[in-house]
Amino acid sequence: MDVLGRGVRPMEEKTIRTENEEKKAYLRSYLVHVRRIRRINAEIEELRTMKMNPSAKDNDGMPHGGSGQGDLSDYAADLDEMIQELINERYWRIKTYQQIARQIKRLRSENEKDVLFYRYIKGLDWWEIAEKMSFSERWIYKLHGKALVHFEIPKEFIEVQ
């Protein structure tokens, strides 16, 4: 039986499972961008901290020539590169959010919309979704399954892959 209570043949079940995995991967892509942005911000902060508080590697007891200009230009180049990476990642996060949110809004059931939004946009755990929606966790799993059946990955996303 599938989530809609219909009998499913083994081959159909495998196809449905594969489709659902593709849908989940698509839906997860937003949170991947969010994590990348957090990581890039942390890397920028770490780079700035290292520049403000030189590490022990600069105090290795060996003579270092010059005024440190090369070090400063390397720092500036690294920082510029990371900031550009951050800008690009933010752009893709916004585009991905808009696309996923648009697809979620196409669902008919408000409960299915909520489950997908809370899970894949807000990144909530199953128990948190259940609590927020005042349902049991088991019912949330069923709603999620139904939502995946009804959810459609945009054609332009499929063609890009």
PDB file of C-alpha atoms in Angstrom:
ATOM      1  CA  MET A   1       0.000   0.000   0.000  1.00  0.00           C
ATOM      2  CA  ASP A   2       1.197   3.504  -0.754  1.00  0.00           C
ATOM      3  CA  VAL A   3       0.548   6.571   1.396  1.00  0.00           C
ATOM      4  CA  LEU A   4      -2.783   7.046  -0.347  1.00  0.00           C
ATOM      5  CA  GLY A   5      -3.938   3.532   0.558  1.00  0.00           C
ATOM      6  CA  ARG A   6      -3.559   2.035  -2.934  1.00  0.00           C
ATOM      7  CA  GLY A   7      -1.900  -1.290  -3.686  1.00  0.00           C
ATOM      8  CA  VAL A   8       1.519  -0.874  -5.317  1.00  0.00           C
ATOM      9  CA  ARG A   9       3.501  -3.406  -7.332  1.00  0.00           C
ATOM     10  CA  PRO A  10       7.186  -3.898  -6.414  1.00  0.00           C
ATOM     11  CA  MET A  11       8.462  -2.156  -9.571  1.00  0.00           C
ATOM     12  CA  GLU A  12       6.123   0.792  -9.045  1.00  0.00           C
ATOM     13  CA  GLU A  13       7.205   0.964  -5.414  1.00  0.00           C
ATOM     14  CA  LYS A  14      10.860   1.178  -6.472  1.00  0.00           C
ATOM     15  CA  THR A  15      10.030   3.946  -8.964  1.00  0.00           C
ATOM     16  CA  ILE A  16       8.054   5.862  -6.346  1.00  0.00           C
ATOM     17  CA  ARG A  17      10.912   5.497  -3.851  1.00  0.00           C
ATOM     18  CA  THR A  18      13.413   6.792  -6.440  1.00  0.00           C
ATOM     19  CA  GLU A  19      11.150   9.731  -7.321  1.00  0.00           C
ATOM     20  CA  ASN A  20      10.691  10.571  -3.647  1.00  0.00           C
ATOM     21  CA  GLU A  21      14.448  10.532  -3.060  1.00  0.00           C
ATOM     22  CA  GLU A  22      14.900  12.935  -5.984  1.00  0.00           C
ATOM     23  CA  LYS A  23      12.184  15.188  -4.575  1.00  0.00           C
ATOM     24  CA  LYS A  24      13.788  15.163  -1.117  1.00  0.00           C
ATOM     25  CA  ALA A  25      17.208  15.964  -2.602  1.00  0.00           C
ATOM     26  CA  TYR A  26      15.661  18.882  -4.484  1.00  0.00           C
ATOM     27  CA  LEU A  27      13.884  20.127  -1.354  1.00  0.00           C
ATOM     28  CA  ARG A  28      17.072  19.795   0.746  1.00  0.00           C
ATOM     29  CA  SER A  29      19.024  21.985  -1.668  1.00  0.00           C
ATOM     30  CA  TYR A  30      17.850  25.153   0.107  1.00  0.00           C
ATOM     31  CA  LEU A  31      19.302  24.117   3.465  1.00  0.00           C
ATOM     32  CA  VAL A  32      22.555  23.164   1.723  1.00  0.00           C
ATOM     33  CA  HIS A  33      22.891  26.809   0.668  1.00  0.00           C
ATOM     34  CA  VAL A  34      22.071  27.981   4.193  1.00  0.00           C
ATOM     35  CA  ARG A  35      24.814  25.746   5.645  1.00  0.00           C
ATOM     36  CA  ARG A  36      27.339  26.927   3.037  1.00  0.00           C
ATOM     37  CA  ILE A  37      26.593  30.553   3.900  1.00  0.00           C
ATOM     38  CA  ARG A  38      27.136  29.855   7.598  1.00  0.00           C
ATOM     39  CA  ARG A  39      30.419  28.106   6.810  1.00  0.00           C
ATOM     40  CA  ILE A  40      31.668  30.916   4.550  1.00  0.00           C
ATOM     41  CA  ASN A  41      30.768  33.495   7.213  1.00  0.00           C
ATOM     42  CA  ALA A  42      32.694  31.451   9.786  1.00  0.00           C
ATOM     43  CA  GLU A  43      35.680  31.233   7.422  1.00  0.00           C
ATOM     44  CA  ILE A  44      35.636  35.004   6.859  1.00  0.00           C
ATOM     45  CA  GLU A  45      35.443  35.598  10.609  1.00  0.00           C
ATOM     46  CA  GLU A  46      38.327  33.181  11.192  1.00  0.00           C
ATOM     47  CA  LEU A  47      40.442  34.896   8.528  1.00  0.00           C
ATOM     48  CA  ARG A  48      39.752  38.316  10.070  1.00  0.00           C
ATOM     49  CA  THR A  49      40.538  36.994  13.555  1.00  0.00           C
ATOM     50  CA  MET A  50      43.833  35.525  12.373  1.00  0.00           C
ATOM     51  CA  LYS A  51      44.796  38.848  10.789  1.00  0.00           C
ATOM     52  CA  MET A  52      43.923  40.805  13.924  1.00  0.00           C
ATOM     53  CA  ASN A  53      45.642  38.307  16.262  1.00  0.00           C
ATOM     54  CA  PRO A  54      48.591  36.812  14.385  1.00  0.00           C
ATOM     55  CA  SER A  55      49.027  33.125  15.079  1.00  0.00           C
ATOM     56  CA  ALA A  56      52.075  31.361  16.410  1.00  0.00           C
ATOM     57  CA  LYS A  57      53.221  30.518  12.886  1.00  0.00           C
ATOM     58  CA  ASP A  58      54.271  34.152  12.448  1.00  0.00           C
ATOM     59  CA  ASN A  59      56.302  33.929  15.670  1.00  0.00           C
ATOM     60  CA  ASP A  60      58.331  30.893  14.720  1.00  0.00           C
ATOM     61  CA  GLY A  61      61.661  32.545  15.607  1.00  0.00           C
ATOM     62  CA  MET A  62      62.766  32.691  11.990  1.00  0.00           C
ATOM     63  CA  PRO A  63      63.587  35.999  10.342  1.00  0.00           C
ATOM     64  CA  HIS A  64      60.920  37.258   7.965  1.00  0.00           C
ATOM     65  CA  GLY A  65      61.821  39.926   5.468  1.00  0.00           C
ATOM     66  CA  GLY A  66      60.082  43.068   4.407  1.00  0.00           C
ATOM     67  CA  SER A  67      57.203  45.073   5.686  1.00  0.00           C
ATOM     68  CA  GLY A  68      54.588  42.374   5.454  1.00  0.00           C
ATOM     69  CA  GLN A  69      52.932  43.949   2.404  1.00  0.00           C
ATOM     70  CA  GLY A  70      52.754  40.590   0.612  1.00  0.00           C
ATOM     71  CA  ASP A  71      50.976  39.161   3.621  1.00  0.00           C
ATOM     72  CA  LEU A  72      48.475  42.022   3.586  1.00  0.00           C
ATOM     73  CA  SER A  73      47.768  41.710  -0.135  1.00  0.00           C
ATOM     74  CA  ASP A  74      47.315  37.924   0.242  1.00  0.00           C
ATOM     75  CA  TYR A  75      44.897  38.577   3.096  1.00  0.00           C
ATOM     76  CA  ALA A  76      42.954  41.120   1.024  1.00  0.00           C
ATOM     77  CA  ALA A  77      42.797  38.758  -1.972  1.00  0.00           C
ATOM     78  CA  ASP A  78      41.627  35.847   0.197  1.00  0.00           C
ATOM     79  CA  LEU A  79      39.013  38.023   1.886  1.00  0.00           C
ATOM     80  CA  ASP A  80      37.748  39.386  -1.451  1.00  0.00           C
ATOM     81  CA  GLU A  81      37.468  35.846  -2.814  1.00  0.00           C
ATOM     82  CA  MET A  82      35.499  34.658   0.223  1.00  0.00           C
ATOM     83  CA  ILE A  83      33.186  37.669   0.119  1.00  0.00           C
ATOM     84  CA  GLN A  84      32.471  37.019  -3.571  1.00  0.00           C
ATOM     85  CA  GLU A  85      31.782  33.365  -2.764  1.00  0.00           C
ATOM     86  CA  LEU A  86      29.403  34.513  -0.008  1.00  0.00           C
ATOM     87  CA  ILE A  87      27.563  36.865  -2.390  1.00  0.00           C
ATOM     88  CA  ASN A  88      27.184  34.081  -4.964  1.00  0.00           C
ATOM     89  CA  GLU A  89      25.944  31.610  -2.363  1.00  0.00           C
ATOM     90  CA  ARG A  90      23.402  34.111  -1.019  1.00  0.00           C
ATOM     91  CA  TYR A  91      22.136  34.680  -4.551  1.00  0.00           C
ATOM     92  CA  TRP A  92      21.653  30.928  -5.109  1.00  0.00           C
ATOM     93  CA  ARG A  93      20.011  30.545  -1.699  1.00  0.00           C
ATOM     94  CA  ILE A  94      17.434  33.174  -2.640  1.00  0.00           C
ATOM     95  CA  LYS A  95      16.794  31.657  -6.089  1.00  0.00           C
ATOM     96  CA  THR A  96      16.478  28.167  -4.596  1.00  0.00           C
ATOM     97  CA  TYR A  97      14.145  29.401  -1.843  1.00  0.00           C
ATOM     98  CA  GLN A  98      11.882  31.140  -4.355  1.00  0.00           C
ATOM     99  CA  GLN A  99      11.713  28.089  -6.585  1.00  0.00           C
ATOM    100  CA  ILE A 100      11.053  25.603  -3.767  1.00  0.00           C
ATOM    101  CA  ALA A 101       8.530  27.877  -2.033  1.00  0.00           C
ATOM    102  CA  ARG A 102       6.678  28.322  -5.327  1.00  0.00           C
ATOM    103  CA  GLN A 103       6.462  24.532  -5.777  1.00  0.00           C
ATOM    104  CA  ILE A 104       5.324  23.973  -2.185  1.00  0.00           C
ATOM    105  CA  LYS A 105       2.580  26.601  -2.602  1.00  0.00           C
ATOM    106  CA  ARG A 106       1.221  24.621  -5.575  1.00  0.00           C
ATOM    107  CA  LEU A 107       0.130  21.809  -3.233  1.00  0.00           C
ATOM    108  CA  ARG A 108      -3.561  21.770  -2.400  1.00  0.00           C
ATOM    109  CA  SER A 109      -3.339  20.653   1.215  1.00  0.00           C
ATOM    110  CA  GLU A 110      -2.296  23.279   3.743  1.00  0.00           C
ATOM    111  CA  ASN A 111      -1.037  20.520   6.043  1.00  0.00           C
ATOM    112  CA  GLU A 112       1.197  19.121   3.286  1.00  0.00           C
ATOM    113  CA  LYS A 113       2.500  22.629   2.546  1.00  0.00           C
ATOM    114  CA  ASP A 114       3.291  23.152   6.222  1.00  0.00           C
ATOM    115  CA  VAL A 115       5.126  19.840   6.586  1.00  0.00           C
ATOM    116  CA  LEU A 116       7.355  20.497   3.577  1.00  0.00           C
ATOM    117  CA  PHE A 117       7.978  24.112   4.573  1.00  0.00           C
ATOM    118  CA  TYR A 118       8.885  23.295   8.166  1.00  0.00           C
ATOM    119  CA  ARG A 119      11.059  20.345   7.156  1.00  0.00           C
ATOM    120  CA  TYR A 120      12.926  21.673   4.121  1.00  0.00           C
ATOM    121  CA  ILE A 121      12.893  25.448   4.532  1.00  0.00           C
ATOM    122  CA  LYS A 122      12.992  25.840   8.315  1.00  0.00           C
ATOM    123  CA  GLY A 123      14.959  22.620   8.857  1.00  0.00           C
ATOM    124  CA  LEU A 124      12.828  21.433  11.780  1.00  0.00           C
ATOM    125  CA  ASP A 125      12.994  17.913  13.187  1.00  0.00           C
ATOM    126  CA  TRP A 126       9.950  15.673  12.865  1.00  0.00           C
ATOM    127  CA  TRP A 127       8.975  16.087  16.514  1.00  0.00           C
ATOM    128  CA  GLU A 128       9.202  19.883  16.198  1.00  0.00           C
ATOM    129  CA  ILE A 129       6.896  19.832  13.176  1.00  0.00           C
ATOM    130  CA  ALA A 130       4.439  17.599  15.049  1.00  0.00           C
ATOM    131  CA  GLU A 131       4.477  19.948  18.012  1.00  0.00           C
ATOM    132  CA  LYS A 132       4.054  23.049  15.842  1.00  0.00           C
ATOM    133  CA  MET A 133       1.154  21.526  13.915  1.00  0.00           C
ATOM    134  CA  SER A 134      -0.433  19.810  16.943  1.00  0.00           C
ATOM    135  CA  PHE A 135      -0.284  16.356  15.336  1.00  0.00           C
ATOM    136  CA  SER A 136       1.429  13.133  16.285  1.00  0.00           C
ATOM    137  CA  GLU A 137       4.826  12.438  14.783  1.00  0.00           C
ATOM    138  CA  ARG A 138       3.354   9.412  13.047  1.00  0.00           C
ATOM    139  CA  TRP A 139       0.739  11.606  11.344  1.00  0.00           C
ATOM    140  CA  ILE A 140       3.487  14.021  10.257  1.00  0.00           C
ATOM    141  CA  TYR A 141       5.297  11.126   8.539  1.00  0.00           C
ATOM    142  CA  LYS A 142       2.080  10.235   6.698  1.00  0.00           C
ATOM    143  CA  LEU A 143       1.494  13.846   5.678  1.00  0.00           C
ATOM    144  CA  HIS A 144       5.090  14.036   4.472  1.00  0.00           C
ATOM    145  CA  GLY A 145       4.603  10.926   2.342  1.00  0.00           C
ATOM    146  CA  LYS A 146       1.407  12.329   0.838  1.00  0.00           C
ATOM    147  CA  ALA A 147       3.102  15.680   0.222  1.00  0.00           C
ATOM    148  CA  LEU A 148       5.947  13.989  -1.643  1.00  0.00           C
ATOM    149  CA  VAL A 149       3.470  12.123  -3.848  1.00  0.00           C
ATOM    150  CA  HIS A 150       1.763  15.412  -4.742  1.00  0.00           C
ATOM    151  CA  PHE A 151       4.937  17.510  -4.966  1.00  0.00           C
ATOM    152  CA  GLU A 152       6.405  18.172  -8.407  1.00  0.00           C
ATOM    153  CA  ILE A 153      10.010  19.093  -9.153  1.00  0.00           C
ATOM    154  CA  PRO A 154      10.031  21.908 -11.719  1.00  0.00           C
ATOM    155  CA  LYS A 155      10.859  20.771 -15.253  1.00  0.00           C
ATOM    156  CA  GLU A 156      13.690  23.311 -15.577  1.00  0.00           C
ATOM    157  CA  PHE A 157      15.397  21.737 -12.552  1.00  0.00           C
ATOM    158  CA  ILE A 158      15.101  18.247 -14.029  1.00  0.00           C
ATOM    159  CA  GLU A 159      16.542  19.421 -17.368  1.00  0.00           C
ATOM    160  CA  VAL A 160      19.567  21.022 -15.673  1.00  0.00           C
ATOM    161  CA  GLN A 161      20.533  17.798 -13.933  1.00  0.00           C
TER     162      GLN A 161
END
